[in-house]
């Protein structure tokens, strides 16, 4: 064994073991990668069209091609503030993205108030419904503002079949209503915003944007989206990677110039070939592999081969 780094599997304590510096994209707090992203041909025009038309931008492509990085770069260049994120799963609903109402928490708080009242204790609780509400990422994005907010709806193709249809009315009208506030006749409520401690006033349970948010939706192409939904989006498909494009991504992220030949070049060429053959391998898998292979640790041929096999597995397999 020539690679004998940190964990050795012998149960011996080594308190002086120093872990290596992490790769740039695994440094915390996270550093925005806006300056590292190189938009492929046609993407800048698609973004500008979406901004001008106030339409969501749907970006389709393989995992790890930079689909979700686009919005970070746009938000940074246009000073749109922190990016709001809605990661879609098969269980996601429109209501979850608009706001969350903790009805059980309110019932529990009300019972505590009653118990304290019976015990003659001072009332430190609240029955304000707004205290049990939090706006979701889409609900926060639709709040009135001087500048559009940036919202990422990640992997929309993983949603239940009804979700894209449910989104249509909200995205078309740029508004929604919070029925719980309307039922209780609450004319003014201060609701906590998604990902922030700040609160925003909501009048009469009605949220209406004044600047339509810049919305990027990503898709891995796993599910066909309905035509009425697609009609309301601008669509862009990320190009398949080429050796030249991948080398540039590696240079920007790792400050590493991959030579035209040799083991690192072979790894890049193999990645491009596999993607072209329809395999699901992501660019961040390649970056992680190159980061280790180009590091200070020395490996023999069998170790290099084993590490490549570990890190470059097809994402479609188990």
Coordinates of C-alpha atoms in Angstrom, one line a residue:
X1 CA 0.0 0.0 0.0
X2 CA 1.4 3.4 -0.9
X3 CA -1.7 5.4 0.0
X4 CA -2.0 5.2 3.8
X5 CA -3.7 8.3 4.9
X6 CA -6.1 8.9 7.8
X7 CA -8.4 6.0 8.8
X8 CA -6.5 2.7 8.7
X9 CA -9.0 0.3 10.2
X10 CA -6.7 -1.1 12.9
X11 CA -8.4 0.5 15.9
X12 CA -5.3 2.5 17.0
X13 CA -6.0 6.0 18.2
X14 CA -4.0 8.7 16.4
X15 CA -5.0 12.1 17.8
X16 CA -2.3 13.9 15.9
X17 CA -3.6 12.8 12.5
X18 CA -4.3 15.9 10.3
X19 CA -6.9 15.8 7.7
X20 CA -6.1 17.5 4.3
X21 CA -7.6 20.7 3.2
X22 CA -11.1 20.1 1.7
X23 CA -11.7 20.7 -2.0
X24 CA -12.9 24.3 -2.7
X25 CA -16.5 23.3 -3.1
X26 CA -16.6 21.5 0.3
X27 CA -15.4 24.5 2.4
X28 CA -17.8 25.8 5.0
X29 CA -19.3 28.3 5.3
X30 CA -20.0 27.8 1.6
X31 CA -18.4 30.2 -0.8
X32 CA -20.7 31.1 -3.7
X33 CA -19.5 29.5 -7.0
X34 CA -20.9 32.3 -9.2
X35 CA -17.6 33.4 -10.4
X36 CA -16.6 29.8 -11.4
X37 CA -19.5 29.1 -13.7
X38 CA -19.0 29.4 -17.4
X39 CA -22.4 29.7 -19.2
X40 CA -22.6 27.5 -22.2
X41 CA -23.7 28.9 -25.6
X42 CA -27.2 30.2 -25.6
X43 CA -27.7 30.3 -21.8
X44 CA -27.1 34.0 -21.4
X45 CA -29.7 34.8 -24.0
X46 CA -32.2 32.4 -22.3
X47 CA -31.6 34.0 -18.9
X48 CA -32.0 37.5 -20.3
X49 CA -35.2 36.5 -22.1
X50 CA -36.6 35.1 -18.9
X51 CA -35.7 38.2 -17.0
X52 CA -37.3 40.5 -19.6
X53 CA -40.5 38.4 -20.0
X54 CA -40.9 37.7 -16.3
X55 CA -41.1 34.0 -17.0
X56 CA -39.6 31.0 -15.2
X57 CA -36.5 29.4 -16.9
X58 CA -36.6 25.6 -17.1
X59 CA -33.1 24.1 -17.5
X60 CA -32.8 20.5 -18.4
X61 CA -29.6 18.5 -18.4
X62 CA -27.6 15.7 -16.8
X63 CA -26.7 15.8 -13.1
X64 CA -23.8 18.0 -12.2
X65 CA -23.8 20.1 -15.4
X66 CA -24.3 23.4 -13.5
X67 CA -28.1 23.8 -13.8
X68 CA -28.5 25.0 -10.2
X69 CA -25.4 27.2 -10.4
X70 CA -26.9 29.5 -13.0
X71 CA -29.2 31.2 -10.5
X72 CA -26.3 31.9 -8.1
X73 CA -24.5 33.8 -10.9
X74 CA -27.5 35.7 -11.9
X75 CA -28.4 36.7 -8.4
X76 CA -24.8 37.8 -7.7
X77 CA -24.5 39.9 -10.9
X78 CA -28.0 41.6 -10.4
X79 CA -27.8 41.9 -6.6
X80 CA -31.0 39.9 -6.1
X81 CA -30.1 38.8 -2.6
X82 CA -29.8 35.3 -1.2
X83 CA -31.2 32.5 -3.5
X84 CA -34.4 30.9 -2.2
X85 CA -34.4 27.1 -2.7
X86 CA -37.2 24.6 -3.1
X87 CA -35.9 21.1 -3.5
X88 CA -38.8 19.1 -5.0
X89 CA -39.5 15.5 -4.1
X90 CA -42.4 13.1 -5.0
X91 CA -44.1 14.2 -1.8
X92 CA -43.7 18.0 -2.4
X93 CA -46.9 20.1 -2.6
X94 CA -47.6 23.6 -3.6
X95 CA -48.9 24.4 -0.2
X96 CA -45.5 23.4 1.4
X97 CA -43.7 25.9 -0.9
X98 CA -46.1 28.7 -0.2
X99 CA -46.4 28.6 3.7
X100 CA -46.4 26.2 6.6
X101 CA -49.0 26.5 9.4
X102 CA -48.1 24.6 12.6
X103 CA -51.7 23.9 13.7
X104 CA -50.6 21.3 16.3
X105 CA -48.1 23.7 17.8
X106 CA -50.8 26.3 18.2
X107 CA -53.2 23.8 19.9
X108 CA -50.4 22.9 22.3
X109 CA -49.7 26.5 23.1
X110 CA -53.4 27.2 23.7
X111 CA -53.6 24.3 26.1
X112 CA -50.5 25.5 28.0
X113 CA -52.2 28.9 28.3
X114 CA -55.3 27.3 29.7
X115 CA -53.3 25.3 32.2
X116 CA -51.4 28.3 33.4
X117 CA -54.6 30.3 33.7
X118 CA -56.1 27.6 35.9
X119 CA -53.0 27.5 38.1
X120 CA -53.0 31.3 38.4
X121 CA -49.7 31.7 36.6
X122 CA -48.9 34.7 34.4
X123 CA -49.7 34.1 30.8
X124 CA -46.4 34.1 28.8
X125 CA -47.9 32.5 25.6
X126 CA -49.6 33.8 22.5
X127 CA -52.6 32.8 20.5
X128 CA -51.5 34.9 17.5
X129 CA -51.9 32.6 14.5
X130 CA -49.0 34.4 12.7
X131 CA -46.6 33.1 15.4
X132 CA -47.2 29.6 14.0
X133 CA -46.8 30.4 10.4
X134 CA -43.7 30.5 8.2
X135 CA -43.6 31.4 4.5
X136 CA -42.1 28.8 2.2
X137 CA -39.5 29.6 -0.5
X138 CA -42.1 30.2 -3.2
X139 CA -44.3 32.2 -0.8
X140 CA -41.3 34.4 0.2
X141 CA -40.3 34.9 -3.4
X142 CA -43.8 36.3 -4.1
X143 CA -43.7 38.9 -1.4
X144 CA -43.8 42.6 -2.5
X145 CA -40.3 43.9 -3.1
X146 CA -38.4 46.6 -5.0
X147 CA -36.3 44.1 -6.8
X148 CA -37.2 40.5 -7.9
X149 CA -36.1 37.7 -5.6
X150 CA -34.3 34.7 -7.0
X151 CA -35.9 31.3 -6.5
X152 CA -34.5 27.9 -7.4
X153 CA -37.0 25.1 -7.9
X154 CA -34.7 22.1 -8.1
X155 CA -35.6 18.9 -9.9
X156 CA -39.1 19.7 -10.8
X157 CA -39.3 16.5 -12.8
X158 CA -39.3 14.5 -9.5
X159 CA -42.6 16.0 -8.5
X160 CA -46.0 14.3 -8.3
X161 CA -47.8 14.6 -11.7
X162 CA -50.2 17.1 -10.3
X163 CA -47.6 19.6 -8.9
X164 CA -46.7 21.3 -12.2
X165 CA -50.4 21.9 -12.9
X166 CA -50.9 23.3 -9.4
X167 CA -48.1 25.8 -10.0
X168 CA -49.7 27.2 -13.1
X169 CA -52.1 29.6 -11.5
X170 CA -49.7 30.9 -8.9
X171 CA -46.9 31.5 -11.5
X172 CA -49.4 33.1 -13.9
X173 CA -51.0 35.5 -11.4
X174 CA -48.0 36.0 -9.1
X175 CA -50.2 35.8 -6.0
X176 CA -51.8 33.5 -3.4
X177 CA -54.0 33.6 -0.4
X178 CA -53.5 32.3 3.1
X179 CA -56.9 31.0 4.0
X180 CA -56.2 30.5 7.7
X181 CA -55.6 34.3 8.1
X182 CA -58.7 35.2 6.1
X183 CA -60.9 32.8 8.2
X184 CA -59.8 34.4 11.4
X185 CA -60.2 37.9 10.0
X186 CA -56.6 38.9 10.6
X187 CA -56.1 42.1 8.7
X188 CA -52.3 42.4 9.4
X189 CA -49.9 39.5 10.1
X190 CA -46.1 39.5 10.3
X191 CA -44.9 36.2 8.9
X192 CA -41.4 34.8 9.1
X193 CA -39.7 34.5 5.7
X194 CA -38.1 31.3 4.4
X195 CA -34.5 30.9 5.6
X196 CA -34.5 34.2 7.5
X197 CA -35.4 35.5 11.0
X198 CA -37.0 38.6 9.4
X199 CA -40.7 39.0 9.2
X200 CA -42.8 40.6 6.5
X201 CA -46.3 42.1 6.8
X202 CA -49.1 40.4 5.1
X203 CA -52.5 42.2 4.7
X204 CA -55.7 40.3 4.7
X205 CA -54.1 37.0 4.1
X206 CA -53.2 38.1 0.5
X207 CA -49.7 37.9 -0.9
X208 CA -49.2 39.7 -4.3
X209 CA -45.7 40.2 -5.8
X210 CA -44.8 43.6 -7.2
X211 CA -41.7 42.3 -9.0
X212 CA -42.1 38.8 -10.4
X213 CA -39.3 36.6 -9.0
X214 CA -36.5 35.3 -11.2
X215 CA -37.2 31.6 -11.1
X216 CA -35.0 28.8 -12.4
X217 CA -36.4 25.3 -12.5
X218 CA -34.1 22.4 -13.1
X219 CA -34.9 19.0 -14.6
X220 CA -32.9 15.9 -15.2
X221 CA -35.4 14.8 -17.8
X222 CA -36.8 11.9 -15.8
X223 CA -40.4 12.8 -16.4
X224 CA -42.3 14.6 -19.2
X225 CA -43.8 17.8 -18.0
X226 CA -47.3 18.9 -19.2
X227 CA -47.6 21.2 -22.2
X228 CA -49.6 24.0 -20.4
X229 CA -46.8 24.1 -17.9
X230 CA -44.0 24.2 -20.5
X231 CA -45.8 26.9 -22.4
X232 CA -45.4 29.3 -19.5
X233 CA -41.7 28.7 -19.2
X234 CA -38.6 29.5 -21.3
X235 CA -36.7 26.3 -21.8
X236 CA -33.0 25.6 -22.2
X237 CA -31.1 22.3 -22.5
X238 CA -27.6 22.1 -21.2
X239 CA -25.2 20.8 -23.9
X240 CA -23.4 17.5 -23.5
X241 CA -19.9 18.0 -22.1
X242 CA -16.9 18.0 -24.5
X243 CA -13.3 17.5 -23.5
X244 CA -12.6 21.2 -23.9
X245 CA -15.5 22.2 -21.8
X246 CA -14.7 19.7 -19.0
X247 CA -11.0 20.9 -19.0
X248 CA -12.2 24.4 -18.5
X249 CA -14.5 23.4 -15.6
X250 CA -11.6 21.6 -14.0
X251 CA -9.3 24.5 -14.4
X252 CA -11.8 26.9 -12.8
X253 CA -12.6 24.7 -9.8
X254 CA -9.3 23.0 -9.1
X255 CA -6.8 25.5 -10.7
X256 CA -5.6 22.4 -12.5
X257 CA -4.6 22.3 -16.2
X258 CA -5.3 18.8 -17.5
X259 CA -2.7 17.8 -20.0
X260 CA -3.6 16.5 -23.5
X261 CA -2.4 13.0 -22.6
X262 CA -1.7 11.0 -19.5
X263 CA -3.8 9.5 -16.7
X264 CA -5.8 12.7 -15.9
X265 CA -6.5 13.3 -19.6
X266 CA -7.7 9.7 -19.9
X267 CA -10.1 10.2 -17.0
X268 CA -11.6 13.3 -18.6
X269 CA -11.9 11.6 -22.0
X270 CA -13.6 8.6 -20.3
X271 CA -16.0 10.8 -18.5
X272 CA -17.0 12.5 -21.7
X273 CA -17.4 9.2 -23.5
X274 CA -19.6 7.8 -20.7
X275 CA -21.9 10.8 -20.7
X276 CA -22.2 10.6 -24.5
X277 CA -23.2 6.9 -24.2
X278 CA -26.0 7.9 -21.9
X279 CA -24.5 7.0 -18.5
X280 CA -25.4 9.2 -15.6
X281 CA -22.1 10.5 -14.2
X282 CA -21.8 14.0 -12.8
X283 CA -19.0 16.5 -13.2
X284 CA -18.6 16.8 -9.4
X285 CA -17.7 13.1 -9.4
X286 CA -15.0 13.8 -11.8
X287 CA -13.8 16.9 -9.9
X288 CA -13.6 14.9 -6.7
X289 CA -11.6 12.1 -8.4
X290 CA -9.2 14.5 -10.0
X291 CA -8.8 16.3 -6.6
X292 CA -7.6 13.1 -4.9
X293 CA -5.5 11.7 -7.8
X294 CA -3.7 15.0 -8.2
X295 CA -3.2 15.4 -4.4
X296 CA 0.0 14.8 -2.3
X297 CA -0.9 11.1 -1.6
X298 CA 1.0 8.6 -3.8
X299 CA -0.9 5.6 -5.0
X300 CA 0.0 2.6 -7.0
X301 CA -1.9 1.6 -10.1
X302 CA -4.3 -0.8 -8.3
X303 CA -5.2 1.9 -5.7
X304 CA -5.8 4.5 -8.4
X305 CA -8.0 2.1 -10.3
X306 CA -10.0 1.2 -7.2
X307 CA -10.5 4.8 -6.2
X308 CA -11.7 5.8 -9.7
X309 CA -14.2 2.9 -9.6
X310 CA -15.4 4.0 -6.2
X311 CA -15.9 7.7 -7.1
X312 CA -17.0 7.4 -10.8
X313 CA -20.0 5.0 -10.4
X314 CA -23.0 5.3 -12.6
X315 CA -25.6 7.3 -10.8
X316 CA -28.3 5.1 -12.3
X317 CA -27.1 2.0 -10.5
X318 CA -27.3 1.0 -6.9

